[in-house]
Amino acid sequence: MGSAFSRAGLGPEQKGVFDSPEIWGTLYSSVLALILGTAFGVAAAVFLAEGFVADYAFALLRIFKLQFHPFWGKLPRQVDNLLRNLIELLAAIPSVVYGLWGLFVVIPLVRPACHWLHAKMGWVPLFGTDLSGPGMLRP
């Protein structure tokens, strides 16, 4: 008995770890989530750090000639501060809380629309299967 893994004795029902479509699906979705999350995170950081929110709000006020108004003139700075504080608050919440919120709040809200899409547009492959997974099995 050696400590090295040998594929020679594996039958057709015994596959290696990376021969499973579940593993590859998990890897693909994880890499996609990392790419999208990184892109959106860097975009939000650059957008806020460079002051683009205030610039766009000021340009919008300039179109309506409100940039020197006592109330509306403060709006760009207030919007920028609001978005900064909102992102900091969202970053302070653990990701487990977002998952539980999705499981117990978002899924029950989305379930009727998903059933309707499955019933009316089941011929589209994206809506062809019935709902399954955690939280989806309960009525």
PDB file of C-alpha atoms in Angstrom:
ATOM      1  CA  MET A   1       0.000   0.000   0.000  1.00  0.00           C
ATOM      2  CA  GLY A   2       1.514   3.218  -1.106  1.00  0.00           C
ATOM      3  CA  SER A   3       0.523   6.708  -0.171  1.00  0.00           C
ATOM      4  CA  ALA A   4       0.174   7.828  -3.820  1.00  0.00           C
ATOM      5  CA  PHE A   5      -3.254   7.972  -5.449  1.00  0.00           C
ATOM      6  CA  SER A   6      -3.657   5.544  -8.329  1.00  0.00           C
ATOM      7  CA  ARG A   7      -6.460   5.841 -10.895  1.00  0.00           C
ATOM      8  CA  ALA A   8      -5.774   2.380 -12.316  1.00  0.00           C
ATOM      9  CA  GLY A   9      -8.152   0.574  -9.929  1.00  0.00           C
ATOM     10  CA  LEU A  10     -11.070   2.973 -10.430  1.00  0.00           C
ATOM     11  CA  GLY A  11     -14.153   1.652 -12.180  1.00  0.00           C
ATOM     12  CA  PRO A  12     -16.544   3.674 -14.351  1.00  0.00           C
ATOM     13  CA  GLU A  13     -18.646   4.690 -11.326  1.00  0.00           C
ATOM     14  CA  GLN A  14     -15.580   5.767  -9.348  1.00  0.00           C
ATOM     15  CA  LYS A  15     -14.222   9.043 -10.585  1.00  0.00           C
ATOM     16  CA  GLY A  16     -11.596  11.415  -9.385  1.00  0.00           C
ATOM     17  CA  VAL A  17     -12.462  14.485  -7.392  1.00  0.00           C
ATOM     18  CA  PHE A  18     -12.265  16.922 -10.317  1.00  0.00           C
ATOM     19  CA  ASP A  19     -14.316  14.740 -12.671  1.00  0.00           C
ATOM     20  CA  SER A  20     -17.519  15.797 -10.939  1.00  0.00           C
ATOM     21  CA  PRO A  21     -19.668  18.458 -12.647  1.00  0.00           C
ATOM     22  CA  GLU A  22     -20.683  19.775  -9.228  1.00  0.00           C
ATOM     23  CA  ILE A  23     -17.073  20.617  -8.423  1.00  0.00           C
ATOM     24  CA  TRP A  24     -16.571  22.368 -11.764  1.00  0.00           C
ATOM     25  CA  GLY A  25     -19.849  24.259 -11.390  1.00  0.00           C
ATOM     26  CA  THR A  26     -18.780  25.430  -7.950  1.00  0.00           C
ATOM     27  CA  LEU A  27     -15.371  26.500  -9.239  1.00  0.00           C
ATOM     28  CA  TYR A  28     -16.855  28.337 -12.238  1.00  0.00           C
ATOM     29  CA  SER A  29     -19.430  30.184 -10.146  1.00  0.00           C
ATOM     30  CA  SER A  30     -16.821  31.090  -7.505  1.00  0.00           C
ATOM     31  CA  VAL A  31     -14.404  32.491 -10.085  1.00  0.00           C
ATOM     32  CA  LEU A  32     -17.230  34.415 -11.767  1.00  0.00           C
ATOM     33  CA  ALA A  33     -18.320  35.849  -8.397  1.00  0.00           C
ATOM     34  CA  LEU A  34     -14.728  36.884  -7.628  1.00  0.00           C
ATOM     35  CA  ILE A  35     -14.349  38.617 -10.979  1.00  0.00           C
ATOM     36  CA  LEU A  36     -17.668  40.457 -10.759  1.00  0.00           C
ATOM     37  CA  GLY A  37     -17.213  41.364  -7.092  1.00  0.00           C
ATOM     38  CA  THR A  38     -13.723  42.679  -7.685  1.00  0.00           C
ATOM     39  CA  ALA A  39     -14.825  44.728 -10.693  1.00  0.00           C
ATOM     40  CA  PHE A  40     -17.761  46.299  -8.857  1.00  0.00           C
ATOM     41  CA  GLY A  41     -15.734  46.887  -5.687  1.00  0.00           C
ATOM     42  CA  VAL A  42     -12.885  48.621  -7.491  1.00  0.00           C
ATOM     43  CA  ALA A  43     -15.362  50.644  -9.584  1.00  0.00           C
ATOM     44  CA  ALA A  44     -17.226  51.816  -6.466  1.00  0.00           C
ATOM     45  CA  ALA A  45     -13.969  52.691  -4.704  1.00  0.00           C
ATOM     46  CA  VAL A  46     -12.646  54.710  -7.639  1.00  0.00           C
ATOM     47  CA  PHE A  47     -16.033  56.346  -8.183  1.00  0.00           C
ATOM     48  CA  LEU A  48     -16.182  57.540  -4.574  1.00  0.00           C
ATOM     49  CA  ALA A  49     -12.489  58.326  -4.109  1.00  0.00           C
ATOM     50  CA  GLU A  50     -12.293  60.534  -7.179  1.00  0.00           C
ATOM     51  CA  GLY A  51     -15.463  62.464  -6.302  1.00  0.00           C
ATOM     52  CA  PHE A  52     -17.388  61.507  -9.420  1.00  0.00           C
ATOM     53  CA  VAL A  53     -20.700  61.476  -7.519  1.00  0.00           C
ATOM     54  CA  ALA A  54     -20.337  65.106  -6.519  1.00  0.00           C
ATOM     55  CA  ASP A  55     -19.198  66.053 -10.033  1.00  0.00           C
ATOM     56  CA  TYR A  56     -22.216  64.397 -11.665  1.00  0.00           C
ATOM     57  CA  ALA A  57     -24.632  65.886  -9.144  1.00  0.00           C
ATOM     58  CA  PHE A  58     -23.082  69.337  -9.638  1.00  0.00           C
ATOM     59  CA  ALA A  59     -23.319  68.972 -13.433  1.00  0.00           C
ATOM     60  CA  LEU A  60     -26.999  68.035 -13.087  1.00  0.00           C
ATOM     61  CA  LEU A  61     -27.619  71.077 -10.883  1.00  0.00           C
ATOM     62  CA  ARG A  62     -25.812  73.261 -13.417  1.00  0.00           C
ATOM     63  CA  ILE A  63     -28.233  72.105 -16.125  1.00  0.00           C
ATOM     64  CA  PHE A  64     -31.160  73.378 -14.056  1.00  0.00           C
ATOM     65  CA  LYS A  65     -29.211  76.491 -12.939  1.00  0.00           C
ATOM     66  CA  LEU A  66     -29.439  75.480  -9.263  1.00  0.00           C
ATOM     67  CA  GLN A  67     -25.732  75.176  -8.459  1.00  0.00           C
ATOM     68  CA  PHE A  68     -25.696  78.363  -6.342  1.00  0.00           C
ATOM     69  CA  HIS A  69     -28.979  77.771  -4.536  1.00  0.00           C
ATOM     70  CA  PRO A  70     -28.492  77.596  -0.718  1.00  0.00           C
ATOM     71  CA  PHE A  71     -30.164  74.193  -0.393  1.00  0.00           C
ATOM     72  CA  TRP A  72     -29.401  72.510  -3.722  1.00  0.00           C
ATOM     73  CA  GLY A  73     -25.798  73.735  -3.779  1.00  0.00           C
ATOM     74  CA  LYS A  74     -25.009  71.478  -0.784  1.00  0.00           C
ATOM     75  CA  LEU A  75     -26.551  68.419  -2.437  1.00  0.00           C
ATOM     76  CA  PRO A  76     -23.429  67.033  -4.202  1.00  0.00           C
ATOM     77  CA  ARG A  77     -21.433  66.910  -0.968  1.00  0.00           C
ATOM     78  CA  GLN A  78     -24.363  65.375   0.923  1.00  0.00           C
ATOM     79  CA  VAL A  79     -24.911  62.681  -1.717  1.00  0.00           C
ATOM     80  CA  ASP A  80     -21.208  61.841  -1.654  1.00  0.00           C
ATOM     81  CA  ASN A  81     -21.210  61.549   2.153  1.00  0.00           C
ATOM     82  CA  LEU A  82     -24.388  59.462   2.078  1.00  0.00           C
ATOM     83  CA  LEU A  83     -22.906  56.935  -0.368  1.00  0.00           C
ATOM     84  CA  ARG A  84     -19.634  56.712   1.568  1.00  0.00           C
ATOM     85  CA  ASN A  85     -21.449  56.043   4.844  1.00  0.00           C
ATOM     86  CA  LEU A  86     -23.798  53.532   3.200  1.00  0.00           C
ATOM     87  CA  ILE A  87     -20.910  51.522   1.755  1.00  0.00           C
ATOM     88  CA  GLU A  88     -19.090  51.551   5.094  1.00  0.00           C
ATOM     89  CA  LEU A  89     -22.237  50.314   6.859  1.00  0.00           C
ATOM     90  CA  LEU A  90     -22.739  47.536   4.312  1.00  0.00           C
ATOM     91  CA  ALA A  91     -19.097  46.472   4.677  1.00  0.00           C
ATOM     92  CA  ALA A  92     -19.497  46.200   8.455  1.00  0.00           C
ATOM     93  CA  ILE A  93     -22.233  43.545   8.208  1.00  0.00           C
ATOM     94  CA  PRO A  94     -20.934  39.937   8.072  1.00  0.00           C
ATOM     95  CA  SER A  95     -21.690  38.066   4.862  1.00  0.00           C
ATOM     96  CA  VAL A  96     -23.537  35.352   6.813  1.00  0.00           C
ATOM     97  CA  VAL A  97     -26.189  37.936   7.666  1.00  0.00           C
ATOM     98  CA  TYR A  98     -26.660  38.707   3.958  1.00  0.00           C
ATOM     99  CA  GLY A  99     -27.027  34.993   3.253  1.00  0.00           C
ATOM    100  CA  LEU A 100     -29.620  34.513   5.978  1.00  0.00           C
ATOM    101  CA  TRP A 101     -31.487  37.603   4.805  1.00  0.00           C
ATOM    102  CA  GLY A 102     -31.561  36.215   1.284  1.00  0.00           C
ATOM    103  CA  LEU A 103     -32.730  32.818   2.503  1.00  0.00           C
ATOM    104  CA  PHE A 104     -35.526  34.041   4.746  1.00  0.00           C
ATOM    105  CA  VAL A 105     -36.595  37.331   3.099  1.00  0.00           C
ATOM    106  CA  VAL A 106     -35.615  37.488  -0.568  1.00  0.00           C
ATOM    107  CA  ILE A 107     -36.479  33.899  -1.556  1.00  0.00           C
ATOM    108  CA  PRO A 108     -40.074  34.067  -0.211  1.00  0.00           C
ATOM    109  CA  LEU A 109     -40.543  37.400  -2.012  1.00  0.00           C
ATOM    110  CA  VAL A 110     -39.187  36.089  -5.322  1.00  0.00           C
ATOM    111  CA  ARG A 111     -40.869  32.655  -5.198  1.00  0.00           C
ATOM    112  CA  PRO A 112     -44.250  33.733  -6.729  1.00  0.00           C
ATOM    113  CA  ALA A 113     -42.535  35.444  -9.656  1.00  0.00           C
ATOM    114  CA  CYS A 114     -40.346  32.376 -10.202  1.00  0.00           C
ATOM    115  CA  HIS A 115     -43.370  30.062 -10.225  1.00  0.00           C
ATOM    116  CA  TRP A 116     -45.102  32.345 -12.718  1.00  0.00           C
ATOM    117  CA  LEU A 117     -42.021  32.413 -14.976  1.00  0.00           C
ATOM    118  CA  HIS A 118     -41.783  28.618 -14.794  1.00  0.00           C
ATOM    119  CA  ALA A 119     -45.462  28.201 -15.654  1.00  0.00           C
ATOM    120  CA  LYS A 120     -45.582  30.763 -18.488  1.00  0.00           C
ATOM    121  CA  MET A 121     -42.068  30.605 -19.917  1.00  0.00           C
ATOM    122  CA  GLY A 122     -40.974  27.061 -19.102  1.00  0.00           C
ATOM    123  CA  TRP A 123     -39.869  26.579 -22.704  1.00  0.00           C
ATOM    124  CA  VAL A 124     -36.913  28.930 -22.060  1.00  0.00           C
ATOM    125  CA  PRO A 125     -34.087  26.787 -20.590  1.00  0.00           C
ATOM    126  CA  LEU A 126     -33.430  29.296 -17.790  1.00  0.00           C
ATOM    127  CA  PHE A 127     -37.005  28.885 -16.506  1.00  0.00           C
ATOM    128  CA  GLY A 128     -37.459  25.240 -17.512  1.00  0.00           C
ATOM    129  CA  THR A 129     -36.748  23.633 -14.150  1.00  0.00           C
ATOM    130  CA  ASP A 130     -38.862  23.941 -11.052  1.00  0.00           C
ATOM    131  CA  LEU A 131     -37.493  25.720  -7.997  1.00  0.00           C
ATOM    132  CA  SER A 132     -35.230  23.721  -5.702  1.00  0.00           C
ATOM    133  CA  GLY A 133     -32.602  24.318  -3.089  1.00  0.00           C
ATOM    134  CA  PRO A 134     -32.642  25.682   0.429  1.00  0.00           C
ATOM    135  CA  GLY A 135     -35.653  27.805   1.148  1.00  0.00           C
ATOM    136  CA  MET A 136     -37.258  27.019  -2.194  1.00  0.00           C
ATOM    137  CA  LEU A 137     -38.865  23.724  -1.143  1.00  0.00           C
ATOM    138  CA  ARG A 138     -41.166  25.267   1.453  1.00  0.00           C
ATOM    139  CA  PRO A 139     -44.481  26.672   0.167  1.00  0.00           C
TER     140      PRO A 139
END
